[in-house]
Short mmCIF file of C-alpha atoms and ligand atoms in Angstrom, two decimals:
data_model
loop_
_atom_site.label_atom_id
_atom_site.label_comp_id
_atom_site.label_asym_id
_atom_site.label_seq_id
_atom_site.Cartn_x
_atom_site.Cartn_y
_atom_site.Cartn_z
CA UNK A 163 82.96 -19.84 -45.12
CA UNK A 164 86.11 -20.77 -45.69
CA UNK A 165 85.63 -24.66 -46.26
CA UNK A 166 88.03 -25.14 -49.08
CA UNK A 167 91.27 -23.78 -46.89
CA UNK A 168 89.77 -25.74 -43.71
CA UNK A 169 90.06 -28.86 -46.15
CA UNK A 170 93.47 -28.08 -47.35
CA UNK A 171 94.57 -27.57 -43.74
CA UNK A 172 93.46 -31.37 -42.65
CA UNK A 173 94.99 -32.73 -45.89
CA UNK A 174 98.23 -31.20 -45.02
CA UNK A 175 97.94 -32.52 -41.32
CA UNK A 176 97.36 -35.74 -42.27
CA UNK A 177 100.65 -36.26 -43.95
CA UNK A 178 102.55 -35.91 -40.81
CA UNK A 179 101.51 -39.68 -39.54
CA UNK A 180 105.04 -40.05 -37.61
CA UNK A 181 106.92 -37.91 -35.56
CA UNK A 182 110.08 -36.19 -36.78
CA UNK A 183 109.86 -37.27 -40.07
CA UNK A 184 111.74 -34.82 -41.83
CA UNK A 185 110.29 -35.99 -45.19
CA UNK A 186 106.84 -36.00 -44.17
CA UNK A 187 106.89 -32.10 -42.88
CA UNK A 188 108.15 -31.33 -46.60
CA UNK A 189 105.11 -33.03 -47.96
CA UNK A 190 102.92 -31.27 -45.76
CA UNK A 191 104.08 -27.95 -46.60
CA UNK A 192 104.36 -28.60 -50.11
CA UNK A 193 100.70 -30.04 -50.17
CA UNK A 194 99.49 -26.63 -47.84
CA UNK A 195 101.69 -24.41 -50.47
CA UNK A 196 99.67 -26.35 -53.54
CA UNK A 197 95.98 -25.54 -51.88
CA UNK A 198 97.13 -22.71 -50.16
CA UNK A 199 97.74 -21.39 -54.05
CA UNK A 200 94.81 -22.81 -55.34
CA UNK A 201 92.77 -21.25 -52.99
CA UNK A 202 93.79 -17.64 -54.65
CA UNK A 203 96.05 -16.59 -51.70
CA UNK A 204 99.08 -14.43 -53.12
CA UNK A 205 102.36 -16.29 -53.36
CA UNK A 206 104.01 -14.18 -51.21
CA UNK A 207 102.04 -14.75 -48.35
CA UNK A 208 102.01 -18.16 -48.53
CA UNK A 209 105.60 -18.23 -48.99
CA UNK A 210 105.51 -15.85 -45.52
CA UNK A 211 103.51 -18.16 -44.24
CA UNK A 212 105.05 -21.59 -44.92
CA UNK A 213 108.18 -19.58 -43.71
CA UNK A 214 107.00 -19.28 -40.37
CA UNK A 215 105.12 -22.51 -39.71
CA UNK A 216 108.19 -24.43 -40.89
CA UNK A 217 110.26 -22.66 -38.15
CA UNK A 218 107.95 -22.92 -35.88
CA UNK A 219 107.68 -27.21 -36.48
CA UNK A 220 111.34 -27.46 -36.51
CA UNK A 221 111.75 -25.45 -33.52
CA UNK A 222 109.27 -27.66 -31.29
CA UNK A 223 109.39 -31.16 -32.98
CA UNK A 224 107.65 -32.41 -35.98
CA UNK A 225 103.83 -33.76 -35.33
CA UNK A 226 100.53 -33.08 -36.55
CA UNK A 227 99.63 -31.23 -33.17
CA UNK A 228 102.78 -28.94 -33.74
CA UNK A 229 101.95 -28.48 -36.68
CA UNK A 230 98.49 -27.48 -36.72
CA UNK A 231 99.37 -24.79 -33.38
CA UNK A 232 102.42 -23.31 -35.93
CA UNK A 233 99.53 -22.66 -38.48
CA UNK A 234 96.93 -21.23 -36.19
CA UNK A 235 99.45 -19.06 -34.90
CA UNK A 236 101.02 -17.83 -37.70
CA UNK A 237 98.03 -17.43 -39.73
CA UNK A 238 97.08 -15.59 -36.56
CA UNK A 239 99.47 -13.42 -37.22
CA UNK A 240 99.43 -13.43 -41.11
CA UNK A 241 95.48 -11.37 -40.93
CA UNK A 242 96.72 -9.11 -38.01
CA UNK A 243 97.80 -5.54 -39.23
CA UNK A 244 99.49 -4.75 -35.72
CA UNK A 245 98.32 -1.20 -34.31
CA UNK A 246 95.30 -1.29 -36.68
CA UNK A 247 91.95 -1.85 -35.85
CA UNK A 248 89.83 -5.14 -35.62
CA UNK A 249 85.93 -5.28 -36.59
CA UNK A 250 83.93 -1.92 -35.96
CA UNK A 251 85.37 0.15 -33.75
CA UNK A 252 83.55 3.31 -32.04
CA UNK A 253 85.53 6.84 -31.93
CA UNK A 254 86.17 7.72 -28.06
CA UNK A 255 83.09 10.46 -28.69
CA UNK A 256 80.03 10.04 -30.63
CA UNK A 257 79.36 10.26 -33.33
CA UNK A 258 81.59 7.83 -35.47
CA UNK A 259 81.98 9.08 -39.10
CA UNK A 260 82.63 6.22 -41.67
CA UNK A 261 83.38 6.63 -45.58
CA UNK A 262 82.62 3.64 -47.35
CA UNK A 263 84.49 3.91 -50.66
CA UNK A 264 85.10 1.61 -53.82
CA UNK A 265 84.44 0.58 -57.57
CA UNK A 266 80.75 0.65 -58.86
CA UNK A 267 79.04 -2.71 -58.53
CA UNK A 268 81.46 -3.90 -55.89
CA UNK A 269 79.06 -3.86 -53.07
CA UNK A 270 79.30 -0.06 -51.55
CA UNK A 271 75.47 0.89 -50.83
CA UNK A 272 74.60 -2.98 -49.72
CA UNK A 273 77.19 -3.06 -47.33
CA UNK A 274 76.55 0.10 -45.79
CA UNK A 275 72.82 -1.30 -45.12
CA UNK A 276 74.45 -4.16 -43.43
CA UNK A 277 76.40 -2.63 -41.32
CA UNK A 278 73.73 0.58 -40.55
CA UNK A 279 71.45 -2.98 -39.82
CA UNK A 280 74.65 -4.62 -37.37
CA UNK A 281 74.67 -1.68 -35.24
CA UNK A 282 71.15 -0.56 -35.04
CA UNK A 283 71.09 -4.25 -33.80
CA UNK A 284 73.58 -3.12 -31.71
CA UNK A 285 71.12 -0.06 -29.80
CA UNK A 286 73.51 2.40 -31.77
CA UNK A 287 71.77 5.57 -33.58
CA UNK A 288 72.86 5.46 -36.91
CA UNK A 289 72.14 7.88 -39.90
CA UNK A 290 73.27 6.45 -43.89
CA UNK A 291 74.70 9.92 -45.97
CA UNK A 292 73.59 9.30 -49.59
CA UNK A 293 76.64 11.07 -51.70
CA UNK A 294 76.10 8.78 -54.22
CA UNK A 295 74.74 11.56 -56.98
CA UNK A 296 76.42 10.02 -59.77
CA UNK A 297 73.80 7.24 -60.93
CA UNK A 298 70.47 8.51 -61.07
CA UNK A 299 68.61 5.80 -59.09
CA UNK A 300 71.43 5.38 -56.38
CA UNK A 301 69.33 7.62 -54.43
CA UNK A 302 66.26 5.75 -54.79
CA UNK A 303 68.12 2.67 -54.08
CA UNK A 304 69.07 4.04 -50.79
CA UNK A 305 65.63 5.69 -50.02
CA UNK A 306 64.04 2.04 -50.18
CA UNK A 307 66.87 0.02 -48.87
CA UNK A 308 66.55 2.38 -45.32
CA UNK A 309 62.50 2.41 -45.84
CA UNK A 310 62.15 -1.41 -45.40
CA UNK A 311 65.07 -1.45 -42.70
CA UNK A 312 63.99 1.05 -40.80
CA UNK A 313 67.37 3.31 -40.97
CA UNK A 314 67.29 7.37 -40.93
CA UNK A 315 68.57 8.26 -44.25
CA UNK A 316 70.10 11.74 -44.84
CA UNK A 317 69.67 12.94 -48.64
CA UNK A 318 68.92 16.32 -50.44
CA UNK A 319 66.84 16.22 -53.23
CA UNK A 320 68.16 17.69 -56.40
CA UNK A 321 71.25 18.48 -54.73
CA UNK A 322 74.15 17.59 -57.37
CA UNK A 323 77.35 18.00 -55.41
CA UNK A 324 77.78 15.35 -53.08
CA UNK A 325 80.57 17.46 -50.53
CA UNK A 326 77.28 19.50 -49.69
CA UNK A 327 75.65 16.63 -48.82
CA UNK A 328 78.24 15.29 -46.81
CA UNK A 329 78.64 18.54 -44.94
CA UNK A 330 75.07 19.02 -44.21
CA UNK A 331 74.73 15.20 -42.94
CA UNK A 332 78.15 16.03 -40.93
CA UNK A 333 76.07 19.58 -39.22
CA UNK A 334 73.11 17.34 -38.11
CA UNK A 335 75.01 14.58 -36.77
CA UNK A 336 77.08 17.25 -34.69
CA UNK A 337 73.58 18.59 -33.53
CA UNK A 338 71.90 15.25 -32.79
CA UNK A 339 72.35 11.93 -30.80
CA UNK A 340 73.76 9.79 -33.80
CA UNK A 341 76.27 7.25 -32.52
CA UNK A 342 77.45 6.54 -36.36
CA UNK A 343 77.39 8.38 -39.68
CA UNK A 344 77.79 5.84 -42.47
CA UNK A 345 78.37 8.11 -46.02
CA UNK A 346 77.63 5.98 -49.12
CA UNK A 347 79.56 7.29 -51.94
CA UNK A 348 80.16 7.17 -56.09
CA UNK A 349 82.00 4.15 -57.67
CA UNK A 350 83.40 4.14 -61.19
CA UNK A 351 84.19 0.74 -63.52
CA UNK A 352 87.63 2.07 -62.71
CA UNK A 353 89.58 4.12 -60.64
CA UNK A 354 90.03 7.61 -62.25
CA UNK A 355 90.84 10.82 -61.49
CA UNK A 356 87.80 12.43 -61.44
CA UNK A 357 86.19 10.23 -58.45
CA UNK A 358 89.51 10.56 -56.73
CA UNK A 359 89.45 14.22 -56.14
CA UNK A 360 85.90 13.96 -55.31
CA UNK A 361 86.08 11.48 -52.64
CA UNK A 362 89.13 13.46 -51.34
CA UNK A 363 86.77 16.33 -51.29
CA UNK A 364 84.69 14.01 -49.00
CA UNK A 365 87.24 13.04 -46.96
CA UNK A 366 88.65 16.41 -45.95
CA UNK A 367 84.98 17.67 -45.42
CA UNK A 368 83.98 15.13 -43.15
CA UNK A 369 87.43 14.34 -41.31
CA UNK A 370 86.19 10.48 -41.07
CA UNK A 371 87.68 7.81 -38.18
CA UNK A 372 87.09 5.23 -40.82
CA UNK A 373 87.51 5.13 -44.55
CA UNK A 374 86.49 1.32 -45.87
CA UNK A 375 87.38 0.17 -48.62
CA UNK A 376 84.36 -2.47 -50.13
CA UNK A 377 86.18 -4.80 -52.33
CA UNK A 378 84.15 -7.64 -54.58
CA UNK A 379 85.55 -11.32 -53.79
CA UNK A 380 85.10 -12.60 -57.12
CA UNK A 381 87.40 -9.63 -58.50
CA UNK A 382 90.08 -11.89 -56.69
CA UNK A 383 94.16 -10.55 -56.77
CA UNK A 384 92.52 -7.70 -58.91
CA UNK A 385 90.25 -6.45 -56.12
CA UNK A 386 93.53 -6.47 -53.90
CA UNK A 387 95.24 -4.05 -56.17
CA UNK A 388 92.73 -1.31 -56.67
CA UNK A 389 92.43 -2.09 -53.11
CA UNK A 390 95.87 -0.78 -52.58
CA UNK A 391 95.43 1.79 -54.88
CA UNK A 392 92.82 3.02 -53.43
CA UNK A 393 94.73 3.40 -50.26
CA UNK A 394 97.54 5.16 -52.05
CA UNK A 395 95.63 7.66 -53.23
CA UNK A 396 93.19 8.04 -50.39
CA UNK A 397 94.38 6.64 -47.32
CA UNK A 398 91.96 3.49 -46.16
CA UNK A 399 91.56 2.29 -42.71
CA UNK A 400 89.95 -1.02 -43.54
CA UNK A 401 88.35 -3.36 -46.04
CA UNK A 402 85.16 -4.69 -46.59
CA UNK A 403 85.12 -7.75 -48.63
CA UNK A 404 81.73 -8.28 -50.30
CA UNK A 405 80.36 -11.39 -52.12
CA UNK A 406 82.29 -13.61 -49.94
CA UNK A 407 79.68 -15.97 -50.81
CA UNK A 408 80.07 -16.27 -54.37
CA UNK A 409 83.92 -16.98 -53.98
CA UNK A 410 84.83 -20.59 -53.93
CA UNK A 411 88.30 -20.46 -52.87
CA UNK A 412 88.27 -17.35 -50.13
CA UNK A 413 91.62 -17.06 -50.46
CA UNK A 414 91.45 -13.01 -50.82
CA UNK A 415 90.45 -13.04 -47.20
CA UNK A 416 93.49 -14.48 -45.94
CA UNK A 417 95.79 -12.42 -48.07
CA UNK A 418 94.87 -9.16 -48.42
CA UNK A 419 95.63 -7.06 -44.97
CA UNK A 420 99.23 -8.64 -45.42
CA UNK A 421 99.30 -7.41 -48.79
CA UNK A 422 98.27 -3.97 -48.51
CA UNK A 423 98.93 -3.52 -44.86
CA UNK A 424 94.63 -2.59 -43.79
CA UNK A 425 92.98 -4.86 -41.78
CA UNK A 426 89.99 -7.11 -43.48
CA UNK A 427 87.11 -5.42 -41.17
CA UNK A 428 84.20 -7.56 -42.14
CA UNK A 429 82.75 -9.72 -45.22
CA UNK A 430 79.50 -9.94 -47.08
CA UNK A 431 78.14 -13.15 -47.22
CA UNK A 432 75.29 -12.81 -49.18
CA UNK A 433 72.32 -10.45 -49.95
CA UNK A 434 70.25 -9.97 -47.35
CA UNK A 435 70.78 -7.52 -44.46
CA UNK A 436 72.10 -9.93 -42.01
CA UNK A 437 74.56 -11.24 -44.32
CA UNK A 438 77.94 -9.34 -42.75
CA UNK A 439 80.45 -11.06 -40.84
CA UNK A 440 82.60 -9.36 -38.47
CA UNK A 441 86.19 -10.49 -39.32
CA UNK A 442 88.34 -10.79 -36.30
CA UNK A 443 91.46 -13.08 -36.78
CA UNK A 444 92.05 -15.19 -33.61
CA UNK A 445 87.89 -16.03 -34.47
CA UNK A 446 88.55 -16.61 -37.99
CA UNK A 447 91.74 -19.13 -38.02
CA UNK A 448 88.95 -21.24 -34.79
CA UNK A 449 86.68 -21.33 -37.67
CA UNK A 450 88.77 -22.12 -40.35
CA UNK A 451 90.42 -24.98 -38.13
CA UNK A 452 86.71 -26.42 -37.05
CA UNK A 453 86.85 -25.10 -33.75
CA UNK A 454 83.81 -23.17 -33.78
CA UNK A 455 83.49 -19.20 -32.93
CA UNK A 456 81.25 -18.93 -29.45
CA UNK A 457 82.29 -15.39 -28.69
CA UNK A 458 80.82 -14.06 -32.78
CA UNK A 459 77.69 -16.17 -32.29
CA UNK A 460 77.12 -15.57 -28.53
CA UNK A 461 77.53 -12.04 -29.47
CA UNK A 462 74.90 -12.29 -32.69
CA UNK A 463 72.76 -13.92 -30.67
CA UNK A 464 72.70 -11.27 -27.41
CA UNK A 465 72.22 -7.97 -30.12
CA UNK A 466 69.41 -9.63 -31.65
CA UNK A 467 67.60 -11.11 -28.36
CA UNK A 468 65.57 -8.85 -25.83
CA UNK A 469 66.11 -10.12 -22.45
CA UNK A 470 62.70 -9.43 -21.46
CA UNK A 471 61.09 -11.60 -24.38
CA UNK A 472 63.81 -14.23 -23.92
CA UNK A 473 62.57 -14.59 -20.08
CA UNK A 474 58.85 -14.22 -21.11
CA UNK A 475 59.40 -17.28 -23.93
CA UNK A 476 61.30 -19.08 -20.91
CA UNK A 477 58.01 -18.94 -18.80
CA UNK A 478 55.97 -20.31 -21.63
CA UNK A 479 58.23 -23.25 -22.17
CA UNK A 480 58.63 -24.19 -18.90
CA UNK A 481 54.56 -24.19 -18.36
CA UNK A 482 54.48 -25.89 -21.35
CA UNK A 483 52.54 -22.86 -23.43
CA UNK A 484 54.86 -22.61 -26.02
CA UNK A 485 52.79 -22.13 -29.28
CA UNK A 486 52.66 -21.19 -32.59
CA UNK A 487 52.98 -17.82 -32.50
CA UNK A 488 56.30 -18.23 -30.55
CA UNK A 489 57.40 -20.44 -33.00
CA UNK A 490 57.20 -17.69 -36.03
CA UNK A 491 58.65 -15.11 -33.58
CA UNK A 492 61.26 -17.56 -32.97
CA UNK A 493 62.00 -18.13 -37.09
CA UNK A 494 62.33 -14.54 -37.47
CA UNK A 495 64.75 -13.88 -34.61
CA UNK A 496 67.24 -17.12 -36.22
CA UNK A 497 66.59 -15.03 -39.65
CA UNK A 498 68.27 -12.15 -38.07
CA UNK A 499 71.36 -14.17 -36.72
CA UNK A 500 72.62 -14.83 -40.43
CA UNK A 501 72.54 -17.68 -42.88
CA UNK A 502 72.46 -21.42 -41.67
CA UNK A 503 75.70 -21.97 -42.86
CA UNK A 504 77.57 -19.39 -41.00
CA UNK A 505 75.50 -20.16 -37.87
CA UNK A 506 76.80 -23.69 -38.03
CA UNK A 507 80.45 -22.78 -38.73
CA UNK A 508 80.13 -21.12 -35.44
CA UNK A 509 79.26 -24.23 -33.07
CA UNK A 510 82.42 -26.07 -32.23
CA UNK A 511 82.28 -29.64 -33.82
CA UNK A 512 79.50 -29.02 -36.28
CA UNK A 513 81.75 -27.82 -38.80
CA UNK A 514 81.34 -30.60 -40.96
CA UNK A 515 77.78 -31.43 -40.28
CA UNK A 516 75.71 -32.37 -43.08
CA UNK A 517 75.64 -29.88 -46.50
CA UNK A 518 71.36 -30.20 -46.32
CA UNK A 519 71.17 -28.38 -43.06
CA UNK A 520 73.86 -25.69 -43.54
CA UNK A 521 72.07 -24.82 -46.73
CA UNK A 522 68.86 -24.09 -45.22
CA UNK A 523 67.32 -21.25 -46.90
CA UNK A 524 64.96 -19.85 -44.14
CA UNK A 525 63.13 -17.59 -46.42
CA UNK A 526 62.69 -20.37 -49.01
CA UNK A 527 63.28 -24.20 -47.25
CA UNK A 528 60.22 -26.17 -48.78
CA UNK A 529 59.64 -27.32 -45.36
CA UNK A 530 59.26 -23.78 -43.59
CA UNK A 531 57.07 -22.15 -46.23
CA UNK A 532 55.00 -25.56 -45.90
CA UNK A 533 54.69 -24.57 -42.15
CA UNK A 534 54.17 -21.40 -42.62
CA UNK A 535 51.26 -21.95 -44.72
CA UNK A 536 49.73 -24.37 -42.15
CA UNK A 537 50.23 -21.40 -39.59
CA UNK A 538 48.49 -18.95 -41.83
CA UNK A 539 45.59 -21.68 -42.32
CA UNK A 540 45.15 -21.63 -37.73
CA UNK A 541 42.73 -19.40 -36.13
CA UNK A 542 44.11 -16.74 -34.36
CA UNK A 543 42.83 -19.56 -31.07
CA UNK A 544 44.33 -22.22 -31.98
CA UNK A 545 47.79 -20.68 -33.00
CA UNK A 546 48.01 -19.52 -29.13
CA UNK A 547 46.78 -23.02 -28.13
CA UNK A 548 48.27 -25.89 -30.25
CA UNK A 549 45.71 -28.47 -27.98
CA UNK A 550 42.67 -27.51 -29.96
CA UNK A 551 43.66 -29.11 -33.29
CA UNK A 552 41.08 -32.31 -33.25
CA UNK A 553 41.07 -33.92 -36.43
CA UNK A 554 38.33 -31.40 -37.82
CA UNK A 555 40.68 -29.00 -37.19
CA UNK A 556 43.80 -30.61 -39.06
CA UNK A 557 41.74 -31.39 -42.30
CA UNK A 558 40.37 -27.85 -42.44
CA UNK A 559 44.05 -26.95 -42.38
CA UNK A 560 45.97 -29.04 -44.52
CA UNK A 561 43.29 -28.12 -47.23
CA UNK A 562 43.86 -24.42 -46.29
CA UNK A 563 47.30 -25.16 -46.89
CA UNK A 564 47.37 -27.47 -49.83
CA UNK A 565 48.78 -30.07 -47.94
CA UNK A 566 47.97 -33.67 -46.77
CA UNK A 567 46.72 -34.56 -43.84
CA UNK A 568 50.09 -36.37 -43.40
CA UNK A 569 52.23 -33.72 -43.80
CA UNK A 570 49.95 -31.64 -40.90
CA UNK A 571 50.21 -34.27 -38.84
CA UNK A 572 53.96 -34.67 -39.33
CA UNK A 573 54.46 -31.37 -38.78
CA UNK A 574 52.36 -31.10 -35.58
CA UNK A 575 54.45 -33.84 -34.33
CA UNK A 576 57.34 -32.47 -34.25
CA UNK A 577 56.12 -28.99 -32.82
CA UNK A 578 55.14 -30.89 -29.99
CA UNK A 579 58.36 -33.12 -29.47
CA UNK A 580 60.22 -30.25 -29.56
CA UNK A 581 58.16 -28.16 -27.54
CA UNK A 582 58.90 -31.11 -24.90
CA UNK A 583 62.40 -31.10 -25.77
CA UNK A 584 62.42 -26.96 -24.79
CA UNK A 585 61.00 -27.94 -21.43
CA UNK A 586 63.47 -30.25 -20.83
CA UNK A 587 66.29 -27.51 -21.69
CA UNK A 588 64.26 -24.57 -19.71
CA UNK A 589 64.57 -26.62 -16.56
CA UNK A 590 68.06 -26.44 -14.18
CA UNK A 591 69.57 -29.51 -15.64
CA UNK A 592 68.67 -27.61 -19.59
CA UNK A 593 72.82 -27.13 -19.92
CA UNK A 594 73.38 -30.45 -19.06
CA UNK A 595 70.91 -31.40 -21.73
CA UNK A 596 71.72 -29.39 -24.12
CA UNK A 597 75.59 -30.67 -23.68
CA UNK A 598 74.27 -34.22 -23.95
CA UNK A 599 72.34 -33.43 -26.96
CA UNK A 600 75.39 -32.00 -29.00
CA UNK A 601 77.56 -34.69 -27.95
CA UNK A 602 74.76 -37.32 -29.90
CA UNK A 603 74.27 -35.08 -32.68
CA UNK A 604 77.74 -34.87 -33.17
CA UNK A 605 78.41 -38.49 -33.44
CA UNK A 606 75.49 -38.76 -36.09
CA UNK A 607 77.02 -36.48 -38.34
N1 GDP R 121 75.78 -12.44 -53.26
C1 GDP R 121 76.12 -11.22 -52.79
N2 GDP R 121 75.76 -10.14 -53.50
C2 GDP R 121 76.11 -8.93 -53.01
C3 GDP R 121 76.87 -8.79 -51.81
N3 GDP R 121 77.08 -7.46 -51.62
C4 GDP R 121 76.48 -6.83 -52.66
N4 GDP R 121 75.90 -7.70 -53.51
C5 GDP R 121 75.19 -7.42 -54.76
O1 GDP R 121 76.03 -6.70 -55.64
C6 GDP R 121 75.29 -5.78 -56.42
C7 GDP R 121 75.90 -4.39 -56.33
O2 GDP R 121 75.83 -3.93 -55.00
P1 GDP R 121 75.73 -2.40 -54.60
O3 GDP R 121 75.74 -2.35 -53.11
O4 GDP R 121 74.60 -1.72 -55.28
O5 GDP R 121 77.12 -1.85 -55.17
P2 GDP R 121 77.70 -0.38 -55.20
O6 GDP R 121 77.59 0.11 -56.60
O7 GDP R 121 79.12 -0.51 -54.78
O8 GDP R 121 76.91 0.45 -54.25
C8 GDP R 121 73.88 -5.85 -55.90
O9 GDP R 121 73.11 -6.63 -56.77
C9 GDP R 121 74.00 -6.51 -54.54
O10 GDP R 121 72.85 -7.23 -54.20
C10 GDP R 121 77.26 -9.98 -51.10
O11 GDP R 121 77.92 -9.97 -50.04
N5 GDP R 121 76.85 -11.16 -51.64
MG1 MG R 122 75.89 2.22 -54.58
#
């Protein structure tokens, strides 16, 4: 996510071969300034920043080690907004009301989705608001967004004035069990007055806890400034910064709640549902620095696992019934958890592993939709018992597939070694294994 600044980071670090060389700490904080700039962070907070790391190095000796602890630190400190909030945060008593606010195009409706999806995930009740009456289809857009995702929209038809709609979606959250009220709302090209006054109309009719702010990455320093004007005008309590994905240098990310004084809640990281990060700085600067973020994956990975499957699927492995079935349930559950990339960002030390793996498109790898196919070419029997396929069996299906027998084979191979692998893990010693695993893969990559 943020490979370019983790790059500029070890570049700088590396310049500081010798301890207390005066000379050496200015090259490393003019090479840091130079990427730190190139990366699109605003001069002023670099300048802040090299500020503080400098002090910090001269204050407890020159060396890459002091270094690098001054720049976690006071980048630490750099995306803190002290007093303000971090990532979502409930309101003491249900339900949560949350404006989501910004420009047309920049990412609004899609993010609310996400983050109705990261909650539901969550066991929270949400209900979307759609106050978007402006563009004729925004409606629709909303209507099938929450149809395939299985979130309780609140609309009226015909209904022209979006303050009603807020108040009415406001009345039945006060009457129901909704944990969060997400309110999708109008953008313009530009700000103006007209959408001001209406979402201030909003605002004062629903008394929200949040008001986000969804700002588009590839807008860059100008995204930062109707940010902030936004704010001025309407008071924000956070930002959402969408398209993270198609923004090279991420430096935005690491400016903005300096700049405008509102936390960076969370960023989009691509189109799908599960495509929202939570953005929480002591996380963010581990990830940046190749450290790994346990705590954002271990919690992914507990909203989007049901204990009683997990211990079901832990049965089957250890008796060795693991089949394929399992292994599509399995595929859909790692869909859920995000993209490949971010997942591997995560997991201290695999930071740099290989680009092939990190881009792994679940939805579209060659390789899955390959084993998908042979899936969909098993009999219901012999997708709950991987023993039956005898070479009958295997032909029928690679044909089914449009694959070679080679390729079925290959991939019924590796099913089974990792099958064997699982039943290694879902013993007592699986920790240990799992340890010792990492610790090889890491050395291959
Ligand atoms: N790649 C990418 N595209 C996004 C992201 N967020 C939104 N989009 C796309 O941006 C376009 C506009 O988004 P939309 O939510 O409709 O914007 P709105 O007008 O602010 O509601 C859509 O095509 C989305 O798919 C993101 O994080 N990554
Ligand atoms: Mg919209």
């Amino acid at each position: 996510m943020f490979e370019l600044i983790g790059e500029s980071f070890k570049s700088a670090i590396n310049k500081l071969r010798f301890v207390d060389d005066e000379k050496a700490l200015k090259n490393a904080l003019e090479t840091l300034k130079k990427s730190l700039l190139k990366a699109d962070v605003h001069h002023k907070v670099v300048k802040d920043l090299l500020v503080l790391v400098e002090e910090d190095v001269k204050k407890n000796g020159i060396g890459q080690k002091q270094f690098l602890n001054a720049l976690k630190v006071n980048l630490e400190y750099i995306l803190n907004v002290n007093g303000k909030n971090q990532g979502f945060v409930f309101a003491p008593k249900p339900p949560t009301i949350v404006l989501m606010t910004g420009l047309q195009g920049g990412g609004k409706t899609t993010s609310t989705i996400k983050l109705a999806n990261y909650l539901k995930l969550r066991n929270k009740k949400v209900l979307v608001a759609a106050c978007d009456l402006q563009r004729l289809a925004a409606v629709e857009q909303l209507k099938q967004l929450c149809n395939t995702n299985e979130i309780e929209l609140f609309y009226i038809e015909n209904e022209t004035n979006p303050i009603e709609v807020a108040k009415k979606a406001l009345e039945k959250v006060n009457s129901s069990m909704v944990d969060v009220l997400l309110v999708d709302t109008a953008g313009r090209l530009a700000i103006d007055e007209i959408l001001m006054n209406e979402l201030k109309d909003i605002k004062e009719a629903l008394n929200p806890h949040e008001v986000f702010y969804v700002a588009d990455a590839m807008s860059g320093q100008d995204g930062v400034k109707t940010a902030a004007s936004f704010n001025e005008a309407l008071g924000i309590t956070g930002v959402i910064l969408s398209k993270f994905d198609a923004d090279t240098k991420g430096g935005v990310a690491l400016g903005i709640a300096k700049q405008i004084g509102i936390p960076l809640r969370f960023i989009g990281v691509g189109e799908k549902i599960a495509d929202l990060e939570i953005f929480i700085p002591d996380r963010i600067v581990s990830r940046i620095m190749g450290e790994g973020d346990l705590a954002t994956l271990a919690e992914k990975t507990a909203a989007i696992i049901d204990e009683k499957e997990a211990k079901k699927l832990n049965q089957k492995i250890k008796k060795g019934e693991f089949n394929f079935n399992d292994f599509l349930n399995q595929m859909e559950s790692i869909k859920k958890l995000g993209s490949m990339k971010s997942l591997i960002g995560m997991i201290p030390g695999l930071s740099n592993i290989n680009s092939e793996l990190k881009d792994l498109d679940l939805d579209n790898s060659k390789e899955i939709l390959h084993i998908k196919a042979m899936i969909s070419s098993m009999t219901p029997k012999e997708r709950e018992n991987p023993d039956l396929l005898n070479n009958a069996r295997k032909r029928r299906i690679a044909e089914g597939a449009g694959l070679s027998q080679i390729e079925v084979n290959r991939f019924l191979k590796q099913f089974a070694n990792a099958a064997k692998l699982a039943k290694r893990f879902s013993g007592k010693k699986g920790m240990d294994s799992l340890m010792q695993m990492m610790s090889q893969a890491r050395r291959q990559f």
